Coordinates of C-alpha atoms in Angstrom, one line a residue:
M295 CA 31.0 287.9 9.9
L296 CA 27.8 290.3 9.1
E297 CA 24.8 288.5 8.5
V298 CA 21.2 289.1 6.8
G299 CA 19.0 291.0 8.7
Q300 CA 21.7 292.7 10.7
T301 CA 21.9 296.8 10.1
A302 CA 24.4 297.3 7.5
P303 CA 27.1 299.4 8.5
E304 CA 27.0 303.1 7.6
F305 CA 29.5 304.7 5.4
C306 CA 30.9 308.0 3.6
A307 CA 33.0 307.9 0.8
L308 CA 34.3 309.8 -2.2
N309 CA 33.5 308.5 -5.6
Q310 CA 35.0 308.9 -8.7
D311 CA 34.1 312.6 -9.0
D312 CA 35.4 313.4 -5.4
I313 CA 31.5 313.8 -4.4
E314 CA 30.7 312.3 -1.0
I315 CA 28.4 309.4 -1.1
C316 CA 26.8 308.7 2.0
S317 CA 24.6 305.3 3.2
R318 CA 22.2 308.1 5.3
D319 CA 21.6 309.8 2.1
L320 CA 20.5 306.7 0.4
L321 CA 18.0 305.6 2.6
G322 CA 14.8 304.5 1.1
K323 CA 16.7 302.9 -1.8
W324 CA 17.9 299.7 -2.4
I325 CA 21.7 299.5 -2.7
V326 CA 24.0 296.9 -4.4
L327 CA 27.3 297.6 -2.5
Y328 CA 30.1 295.3 -4.4
F329 CA 33.8 295.2 -2.9
Y330 CA 36.2 294.4 -5.2
P331 CA 40.3 294.4 -5.0
K332 CA 41.6 296.6 -7.7
D333 CA 40.6 298.7 -10.6
M334 CA 41.9 297.2 -14.1
T335 CA 42.4 293.6 -13.0
P336 CA 40.6 291.0 -15.3
G337 CA 38.5 289.9 -12.4
C338 CA 37.4 293.3 -11.4
I339 CA 36.8 294.7 -15.2
N340 CA 34.5 292.1 -15.8
E341 CA 32.5 292.7 -12.8
A342 CA 32.4 296.0 -13.3
C343 CA 31.3 295.9 -17.1
D344 CA 28.8 293.1 -16.3
F345 CA 27.0 295.4 -13.4
T346 CA 27.1 298.2 -16.0
A347 CA 25.3 296.3 -18.7
A348 CA 23.2 295.5 -16.0
E349 CA 22.6 298.8 -14.8
P350 CA 19.2 299.6 -16.2
E351 CA 17.5 296.7 -14.9
F352 CA 18.9 297.8 -11.6
D353 CA 17.2 301.4 -12.2
K354 CA 14.0 299.9 -13.0
L355 CA 14.3 297.9 -9.6
D356 CA 14.9 301.4 -8.1
A357 CA 18.6 299.8 -7.0
I358 CA 21.9 301.7 -7.0
I359 CA 24.9 299.9 -7.8
L360 CA 27.8 301.1 -5.7
G361 CA 31.3 299.3 -6.2
V362 CA 34.0 299.8 -3.6
S363 CA 37.8 299.2 -3.6
P364 CA 40.8 300.8 -1.8
D365 CA 41.9 302.5 -5.0
D366 CA 41.8 306.4 -5.3
T367 CA 39.3 308.4 -7.0
K368 CA 42.0 309.0 -9.6
K369 CA 42.2 305.4 -10.4
H370 CA 38.3 305.0 -10.4
R371 CA 37.8 308.0 -13.1
N372 CA 40.5 306.2 -15.3
F373 CA 38.8 303.0 -14.7
I374 CA 35.6 304.2 -15.7
E375 CA 37.0 306.3 -18.6
K376 CA 38.8 303.6 -20.2
K377 CA 35.8 300.8 -19.6
E378 CA 33.0 303.0 -20.3
L379 CA 31.5 302.3 -17.2
S380 CA 28.4 304.0 -15.7
I381 CA 28.2 302.6 -12.4
T382 CA 29.7 304.8 -9.5
L383 CA 32.9 303.6 -7.8
L384 CA 33.9 304.7 -4.4
A385 CA 37.3 305.1 -2.8
D386 CA 38.2 303.1 0.1
V387 CA 41.8 304.2 0.7
E388 CA 41.6 304.3 4.0
K389 CA 40.0 300.8 4.1
K390 CA 37.5 301.8 6.5
M391 CA 34.5 300.3 4.6
C392 CA 36.3 297.2 4.0
E393 CA 36.9 297.0 7.6
A394 CA 33.4 297.8 8.4
Y395 CA 32.1 295.1 6.1
E396 CA 34.4 292.7 7.1
V397 CA 36.1 292.3 3.8
W398 CA 39.5 293.0 4.3
Q399 CA 41.2 289.8 5.3
L400 CA 44.0 287.6 5.0
K401 CA 44.4 286.1 1.5
K402 CA 46.6 283.5 0.1
F403 CA 48.0 283.5 -3.4
M404 CA 50.8 281.4 -4.7
G405 CA 52.2 280.4 -1.2
K406 CA 52.2 284.1 0.1
E407 CA 49.8 285.5 2.8
F408 CA 48.6 289.2 2.5
M409 CA 45.9 291.5 3.3
G410 CA 43.3 292.3 1.0
V411 CA 40.1 292.5 -0.2
V412 CA 37.7 289.4 -0.6
R413 CA 35.3 289.9 -3.6
T414 CA 31.8 290.3 -1.6
T415 CA 28.5 291.8 -2.7
F416 CA 25.6 293.2 -0.4
I417 CA 22.0 293.9 -1.0
I418 CA 21.0 296.7 1.3
N419 CA 17.1 297.2 1.7
P420 CA 15.7 300.7 1.7
E421 CA 15.7 300.1 5.6
G422 CA 19.3 299.7 5.7
K423 CA 19.3 295.9 6.7
I424 CA 21.5 293.4 5.0
A425 CA 19.2 291.7 2.6
A426 CA 21.7 289.4 0.9
L427 CA 25.1 289.0 0.9
W428 CA 27.4 286.6 -1.3
D429 CA 31.2 286.2 -0.1
K430 CA 34.2 285.0 -2.0
V431 CA 32.1 285.8 -5.2
S432 CA 33.2 284.2 -8.6
V433 CA 32.1 286.9 -10.9
R434 CA 31.6 284.4 -13.8
K435 CA 30.9 281.0 -13.1
K436 CA 30.7 278.3 -15.9
K437 CA 27.8 275.6 -15.2
T438 CA 26.6 272.5 -17.4
V439 CA 22.8 272.4 -17.9
K440 CA 21.1 269.6 -20.0
G441 CA 24.9 268.7 -21.3
E442 CA 25.5 272.3 -22.1
K443 CA 28.1 274.6 -20.6
I444 CA 26.5 278.3 -19.6
E445 CA 28.4 281.2 -18.0
I446 CA 26.5 282.4 -14.8
L447 CA 27.2 286.1 -14.3
H448 CA 27.3 287.4 -10.8
A449 CA 25.5 290.7 -11.9
N450 CA 22.5 288.4 -12.9
E451 CA 22.6 286.5 -9.8
V452 CA 22.3 289.6 -7.5
K453 CA 19.3 291.1 -10.3
E454 CA 17.5 288.0 -9.6
K455 CA 17.8 287.8 -5.8
L456 CA 16.8 291.8 -5.7
E457 CA 13.9 290.8 -7.8
E458 CA 12.9 287.8 -5.4
L459 CA 13.4 290.3 -2.4
Q460 CA 11.1 292.9 -4.0
G461 CA 8.4 290.2 -4.8
K462 CA 9.0 290.7 -8.8

């Protein structure tokens, strides 16, 4: 498993507009790289919408948000249009990024085993090192605080960690 402090695996992948995005071109920026299983599924919709809503705050932190799934660029375009997303989605059809980041794993669901993307988020610092990571992400968690149930959004957890890493 990849760990904080390691150099993040390099990548090049097409975004929703069929433009190649490469990690080497992003050195000097903070990157929020999140892997998700499939466009237009409930958890993935929530995660993409939450990151889109928080994007202006990530912009202020000089961070780019990149979502990655094995879906192709056409599916990403449809997802972005239907859900009015502003974040960048990368197509990893051949699962090269998923394998490099060790998120393509054996999963179990309703008694069946299959290979799939384990929802994982990385913060990569401007030097290209992994600064934080979350595996087996819960997009929205319920928590009881002072007897009141509140919802914790993963996108907010990531933003708070990024602020902490930047000393803000």
